[in-house]
XYZ file of C-alpha atoms in Angstrom:
444
model
C 7.169 53.949 -4.381
C 3.668 54.399 -5.666
C 0.463 54.055 -3.704
C 0.243 50.428 -4.792
C 3.669 49.647 -3.386
C 5.292 49.145 -6.797
C 8.587 50.873 -7.373
C 9.025 52.971 -10.497
C 11.558 51.302 -12.732
C 11.215 53.613 -15.704
C 14.343 55.264 -16.959
C 14.672 58.989 -16.172
C 13.621 61.316 -18.954
C 16.167 63.056 -21.162
C 18.020 65.863 -19.350
C 17.574 64.281 -15.901
C 19.162 66.145 -13.048
C 22.133 65.011 -10.937
C 22.042 62.826 -7.840
C 18.528 62.439 -6.439
C 16.880 65.141 -8.545
C 14.736 63.969 -11.392
C 15.159 67.164 -13.374
C 17.685 69.967 -13.574
C 14.963 72.488 -12.781
C 14.319 70.792 -9.445
C 18.019 70.875 -8.593
C 18.231 74.590 -9.434
C 15.157 75.340 -7.286
C 16.490 73.451 -4.269
C 19.925 75.034 -4.541
C 18.336 78.484 -4.761
C 16.184 77.844 -1.689
C 19.226 76.523 0.187
C 21.212 79.667 -0.674
C 18.357 81.906 0.523
C 18.014 79.892 3.705
C 21.783 80.028 4.297
C 21.767 83.827 3.871
C 18.832 84.146 6.272
C 20.364 81.867 8.908
C 23.772 83.489 8.479
C 22.306 86.966 9.120
C 20.356 85.731 12.121
C 23.504 83.966 13.350
C 25.102 87.345 14.066
C 22.394 88.217 16.594
C 22.537 84.722 18.026
C 26.321 85.058 18.491
C 25.927 88.381 20.311
C 23.256 86.977 22.636
C 25.270 83.810 23.267
C 28.574 85.674 23.754
C 30.459 83.872 21.002
C 32.331 85.287 18.026
C 30.092 86.570 15.299
C 32.018 84.579 12.684
C 31.109 81.364 14.516
C 27.432 82.379 14.530
C 27.542 83.159 10.820
C 29.200 79.820 9.991
C 26.686 77.985 12.166
C 23.773 79.750 10.475
C 25.107 79.125 6.953
C 25.629 75.416 7.659
C 22.200 75.075 9.220
C 20.455 76.889 6.374
C 22.281 74.877 3.706
C 20.567 71.715 4.942
C 17.527 72.807 2.930
C 19.243 71.495 -0.217
C 18.453 67.977 1.076
C 14.713 68.552 1.385
C 13.722 66.104 -1.384
C 16.155 63.427 -0.208
C 15.715 63.632 3.575
C 12.719 65.847 4.473
C 12.651 64.543 8.049
C 16.232 65.700 8.628
C 15.420 69.181 7.287
C 12.419 69.537 9.624
C 14.417 68.277 12.606
C 17.222 70.758 11.896
C 14.699 73.588 11.603
C 13.203 72.604 14.984
C 16.685 72.383 16.508
C 17.742 75.889 15.442
C 14.353 77.395 16.265
C 15.428 78.486 19.801
C 18.179 80.546 18.136
C 15.430 82.400 16.250
C 16.693 81.306 12.851
C 15.655 78.884 10.059
C 12.094 80.166 9.485
C 12.336 79.684 5.699
C 13.857 76.270 6.204
C 11.025 75.300 8.581
C 8.282 76.447 6.210
C 9.774 74.742 3.125
C 10.680 71.642 5.136
C 7.115 71.236 6.441
C 5.716 71.632 2.928
C 8.105 69.011 1.532
C 7.399 66.649 4.424
C 3.620 66.904 3.983
C 3.888 66.381 0.209
C 6.074 63.272 0.567
C 5.000 59.622 0.695
C 5.896 59.252 4.363
C 3.302 57.808 6.768
C 0.802 60.314 8.107
C 1.748 59.628 11.741
C 5.326 60.769 11.087
C 4.111 63.898 9.312
C 1.703 64.672 12.147
C 4.396 64.113 14.823
C 6.954 66.369 13.161
C 4.340 69.018 12.381
C 3.231 68.947 16.025
C 6.844 69.314 17.202
C 7.364 72.251 14.834
C 4.146 73.887 16.044
C 5.040 73.480 19.728
C 8.586 74.701 19.139
C 7.381 77.785 17.273
C 4.738 78.419 19.956
C 7.325 78.304 22.751
C 9.926 80.376 20.920
C 7.368 83.037 19.963
C 5.948 83.116 23.496
C 9.405 83.634 24.989
C 10.354 86.256 22.415
C 7.113 88.248 22.838
C 7.288 87.985 26.661
C 10.867 89.266 26.638
C 9.823 92.164 24.416
C 6.920 93.068 26.712
C 9.096 92.818 29.858
C 11.861 94.918 28.329
C 9.428 97.547 27.117
C 10.201 97.012 23.441
C 6.621 95.844 22.888
C 3.747 97.804 24.409
C 1.204 94.997 24.496
C -0.787 93.700 27.358
C -0.138 90.349 28.921
C -3.199 88.885 27.233
C -1.623 89.513 23.830
C 1.365 87.247 24.498
C -0.395 83.845 24.211
C -2.592 85.115 21.366
C 0.406 86.336 19.365
C 2.287 83.125 20.085
C -0.608 80.913 18.966
C -1.277 82.999 15.861
C 2.365 83.008 14.816
C 2.781 79.268 15.366
C -0.352 78.508 13.356
C 0.634 80.942 10.612
C 4.073 79.387 10.224
C 3.085 75.699 10.390
C -0.498 75.373 9.123
C -0.256 76.871 5.577
C 2.801 74.882 4.406
C 1.423 71.741 6.024
C -1.994 72.025 4.333
C -0.464 73.026 0.992
C 1.920 70.075 1.128
C -0.890 67.669 1.941
C -2.909 68.984 -0.990
C 0.011 68.753 -3.433
C 0.899 65.256 -2.206
C -2.696 64.049 -2.530
C -2.920 65.544 -6.003
C 0.336 63.887 -7.024
C -0.833 60.541 -5.703
C -4.128 60.976 -7.526
C -2.313 61.665 -10.789
C -0.097 58.621 -10.279
C -3.163 56.519 -9.509
C -4.895 57.768 -12.654
C -1.763 57.096 -14.685
C -1.482 53.588 -13.282
C -5.168 53.020 -13.927
C -4.744 54.188 -17.501
C -1.784 51.828 -17.937
C -3.808 49.015 -16.394
C -6.731 49.733 -18.718
C -4.379 49.762 -21.686
C -2.983 46.383 -20.648
C -6.501 45.040 -20.174
C -7.499 46.325 -23.600
C -4.489 44.575 -25.099
C -5.448 41.357 -23.341
C -9.043 41.728 -24.509
C -7.832 42.324 -28.053
C -5.646 39.216 -27.863
C -8.515 37.172 -26.445
C -10.843 38.521 -29.126
C -8.339 37.475 -31.764
C -8.088 34.037 -30.150
C -11.873 33.723 -30.094
C -12.032 34.833 -33.731
C -9.412 32.256 -34.669
C -11.298 29.620 -32.710
C -14.511 30.606 -34.506
C -12.756 30.381 -37.853
C -11.452 26.918 -37.017
C -14.910 25.848 -35.894
C -16.424 27.120 -39.133
C -13.758 25.347 -41.177
C -14.545 22.121 -39.333
C -18.254 22.639 -39.924
C -17.699 23.349 -43.620
C -15.593 20.209 -44.000
C -18.205 18.132 -42.188
C -21.108 19.510 -44.221
C -19.286 19.139 -47.527
C -18.441 15.571 -46.581
C -22.101 14.883 -45.850
C -23.167 16.482 -49.126
C -20.688 14.767 -51.423
C -19.648 11.485 -49.823
C -23.030 9.788 -49.707
C -24.113 10.765 -53.219
C -20.776 10.011 -54.844
C -20.587 6.677 -53.020
C -23.949 5.717 -54.467
C -22.770 6.830 -57.902
C -19.741 4.550 -57.677
C -21.881 1.629 -56.505
C -24.344 2.121 -59.364
C -21.460 2.399 -61.831
C -20.103 -0.927 -60.587
C -23.583 -2.432 -60.935
C -23.727 -1.176 -64.520
C -20.596 -3.127 -65.321
C -22.110 -6.271 -63.818
C -25.475 -6.148 -65.646
C -24.466 -4.350 -68.829
C -25.201 -7.357 -71.025
C -27.833 -9.166 -68.945
C -30.456 -6.452 -68.285
C -30.294 -3.464 -70.663
C -33.358 -1.810 -69.099
C -31.765 -1.838 -65.667
C -28.631 -0.398 -67.185
C -30.641 2.509 -68.588
C -32.308 3.155 -65.220
C -29.024 3.006 -63.320
C -27.306 5.225 -65.862
C -30.057 7.844 -65.528
C -29.810 7.622 -61.751
C -26.038 8.076 -61.851
C -26.418 11.073 -64.138
C -28.962 12.696 -61.835
C -26.767 12.159 -58.805
C -23.743 13.556 -60.605
C -25.609 16.664 -61.692
C -26.943 17.243 -58.166
C -23.487 16.797 -56.660
C -21.980 19.244 -59.167
C -24.725 21.801 -58.489
C -24.148 21.630 -54.754
C -20.377 21.865 -55.148
C -20.745 24.915 -57.416
C -22.903 26.626 -54.809
C -20.395 26.041 -52.028
C -17.393 26.960 -54.162
C -19.157 30.139 -55.243
C -19.585 31.171 -51.634
C -15.947 30.295 -50.974
C -14.843 32.530 -53.840
C -16.939 35.427 -52.542
C -15.435 34.906 -49.091
C -11.957 34.925 -50.658
C -12.750 38.192 -52.403
C -13.878 39.690 -49.124
C -10.559 38.728 -47.564
C -8.860 41.514 -49.569
C -10.771 44.112 -47.603
C -8.892 46.023 -44.854
C -11.037 44.572 -42.097
C -10.978 40.809 -41.710
C -14.038 39.081 -40.337
C -15.332 35.619 -39.641
C -18.588 36.237 -41.503
C -17.493 34.686 -44.846
C -16.740 31.378 -43.134
C -20.082 31.451 -41.354
C -21.805 32.092 -44.659
C -19.902 29.209 -46.229
C -20.919 26.945 -43.362
C -24.537 27.946 -43.757
C -24.372 27.345 -47.505
C -22.779 23.947 -46.959
C -25.475 23.022 -44.453
C -28.181 24.198 -46.843
C -26.668 22.133 -49.642
C -26.554 19.113 -47.352
C -30.206 19.695 -46.489
C -31.165 19.678 -50.161
C -29.381 16.370 -50.657
C -32.568 14.470 -49.900
C -34.544 16.424 -52.507
C -36.107 19.067 -50.227
C -35.984 21.711 -52.966
C -36.449 25.394 -52.333
C -39.339 24.901 -49.915
C -37.336 22.760 -47.544
C -34.092 24.653 -47.878
C -32.635 25.585 -44.541
C -34.945 23.262 -42.568
C -32.578 20.278 -42.799
C -33.293 16.554 -43.111
C -35.537 14.891 -40.558
C -36.179 11.379 -39.325
C -39.277 11.009 -41.490
C -36.956 10.885 -44.519
C -35.111 7.785 -43.336
C -37.308 5.638 -45.598
C -36.177 7.642 -48.610
C -32.537 7.375 -47.529
C -32.786 3.625 -47.066
C -34.591 3.358 -50.410
C -31.610 4.973 -52.132
C -29.273 2.443 -50.542
C -31.606 -0.398 -51.474
C -31.647 0.840 -55.079
C -27.857 0.534 -55.027
C -28.118 -3.151 -54.133
C -27.842 -3.011 -50.347
C -30.154 -5.135 -48.202
C -31.308 -2.798 -45.411
C -33.613 -3.705 -42.543
C -35.193 -0.786 -40.638
C -36.788 -1.269 -37.216
C -38.285 1.472 -35.046
C -38.993 1.073 -31.326
C -41.168 3.423 -29.339
C -43.669 6.028 -30.430
C -42.385 8.348 -33.143
C -42.437 12.019 -32.287
C -40.806 15.229 -33.403
C -37.543 16.517 -31.949
C -35.557 19.698 -32.184
C -34.254 20.324 -35.736
C -30.618 19.887 -34.748
C -31.410 16.566 -33.033
C -33.230 15.183 -36.075
C -30.543 16.422 -38.442
C -27.792 14.806 -36.373
C -29.664 11.502 -36.117
C -30.273 11.524 -39.859
C -26.602 12.292 -40.622
C -25.403 9.460 -38.375
C -27.552 6.915 -40.232
C -26.603 8.405 -43.591
C -22.875 8.305 -42.927
C -23.076 4.798 -41.484
C -24.804 3.568 -44.639
C -22.185 5.337 -46.746
C -19.454 3.496 -44.851
C -21.218 0.200 -45.537
C -21.210 1.020 -49.262
C -17.510 1.829 -49.056
C -16.170 -0.991 -46.918
C -18.792 -3.763 -46.869
C -20.550 -3.708 -50.216
C -23.316 -6.276 -50.383
C -23.484 -6.827 -46.629
C -26.879 -6.966 -45.009
C -27.432 -3.931 -42.784
C -29.732 -3.429 -39.812
C -30.864 0.097 -38.917
C -32.486 0.421 -35.492
C -34.137 3.573 -34.183
C -35.424 3.821 -30.580
C -37.601 6.671 -29.297
C -37.135 6.895 -25.535
C -38.470 9.242 -22.870
C -35.613 11.722 -22.825
C -33.399 10.583 -25.667
C -33.275 9.051 -29.103
C -30.964 6.146 -29.914
C -29.861 4.824 -33.282
C -27.726 1.906 -34.349
C -26.482 0.856 -37.776
C -24.908 -2.602 -37.877
C -23.810 -4.514 -40.929
C -23.075 -8.196 -41.193
C -19.801 -9.475 -42.624
C -19.610 -8.673 -46.334
C -19.893 -11.539 -48.806
C -17.046 -12.637 -51.007
C -16.455 -9.736 -53.350
C -16.138 -10.609 -56.986
C -14.025 -8.616 -59.349
C -17.005 -7.808 -61.482
C -19.061 -6.181 -58.767
C -16.515 -4.747 -56.399
C -16.438 -0.993 -56.115
C -13.349 0.223 -54.337
C -14.417 3.481 -52.749
C -11.780 5.819 -51.316
C -12.106 6.861 -47.708
C -10.668 9.920 -46.039
C -11.353 8.704 -42.515
C -13.485 11.752 -41.681
C -16.904 10.120 -41.575
C -16.681 8.678 -38.061
C -14.988 11.823 -36.815
C -17.782 13.995 -38.193
C -20.480 11.783 -36.692
C -18.829 11.875 -33.276
C -18.445 15.658 -33.413
C -22.121 16.093 -34.232
C -23.336 13.778 -31.468
C -20.957 15.019 -28.761
C -21.798 18.600 -29.697
C -25.395 17.906 -28.613
C -24.337 16.239 -25.375
C -24.785 12.698 -26.667
C -22.684 9.523 -26.732
C -21.173 7.991 -29.858
C -19.603 4.519 -30.104
C -18.324 2.684 -33.180
C -16.305 -0.425 -33.791
C -16.207 -3.930 -35.270
C -18.536 -6.656 -34.037
C -17.623 -10.166 -32.951
C -19.278 -11.574 -36.059
C -16.948 -9.619 -38.332
C -19.238 -6.726 -39.163
C -19.248 -3.138 -37.983
C -21.568 -1.266 -35.616
C -22.240 2.460 -35.202
C -24.295 3.500 -32.164
C -25.344 6.939 -30.963
C -27.583 8.295 -28.190
C -28.724 11.922 -28.350
C -30.680 13.769 -25.628
C -34.136 14.702 -26.809
C -33.929 18.241 -25.349
């Protein structure tokens, strides 16, 4: 178990040791310590047998068995310490006690258990040493004063228990620290992987957003102008023989619109090609798409004839008259009404309002050619509202009908623009048989 309570489930490394040992080297070390402890306890068992009045062979066997318990120190450190405390009165198992205390202190056992067993070992060693030194002084083997007996006992008990206990605590704390650092490194690696995945998701989301923006801007650039071109071409067919001068004017207008549309498409396609060339580089980025989106927006801004000076500023509400004039030149009857005091808004608000009116007029050209259209603009305290409503289209004659294709993206693009600014967008047919597009955009 680690300090976080999670069990290690990793497979043992190559060359893992037998049974509970993780490595062969650990097994060899424990077996060697157990052999040394068995030899020590076996030799001390001879003296114990003489003092206890039992056969020496029995003392040797008892000592060897007791000392061999040290081989279990990694598996059951508590049992090793308890055995060392049990054989301590027989004045044997000193190596086993020292190694057992070290292993116990370095283990993951609760500190209260370690402290209890260490205290028992200290008291046992203190008592055994006191009795042994007192017997030596009383028998004359040791020529110390009585005051030396408790001092020698205390010093011996501390010397036998304190060093292995402190060393084991240090090694255990260091091991836990290394495991904590390893777990933290693994956690950081997992977090970095998650961050990388999230970054990739955000990049993909950004790419999708840029693709949507490019599609919307290209639609705004091309759809309106091409729709007017088709309407003027249909008008040319209708008046080709009746009004030659009007035919010339409409033909020139169609040519200008076609050239402008081609120029804008070339600009956007050129940026797309450069972005495609950049895709062959080792490092993929979202920048080409952003550049394409900016180029598409700039081309859409130049649609109303802003030129180089107005590039990048975008269309504004003051250009609605020009927009409606283009539709009127194509034969549409458009009525513009403005409520409230005109004022300036943020560029994105004015651009969105302009695009909504522009796309609504384009839809009228496509689906209700010849229908009278009402454009209403309302300046309110904290918002701007616009509505484009067309009446039912008249009976379409074969000579003047212009069947314009529709991709169904105009309303979607308008709604995306308005909702993106926190506004409300509603569209749908009217009871009279026409169609209404309404939008409300916050002024801030």
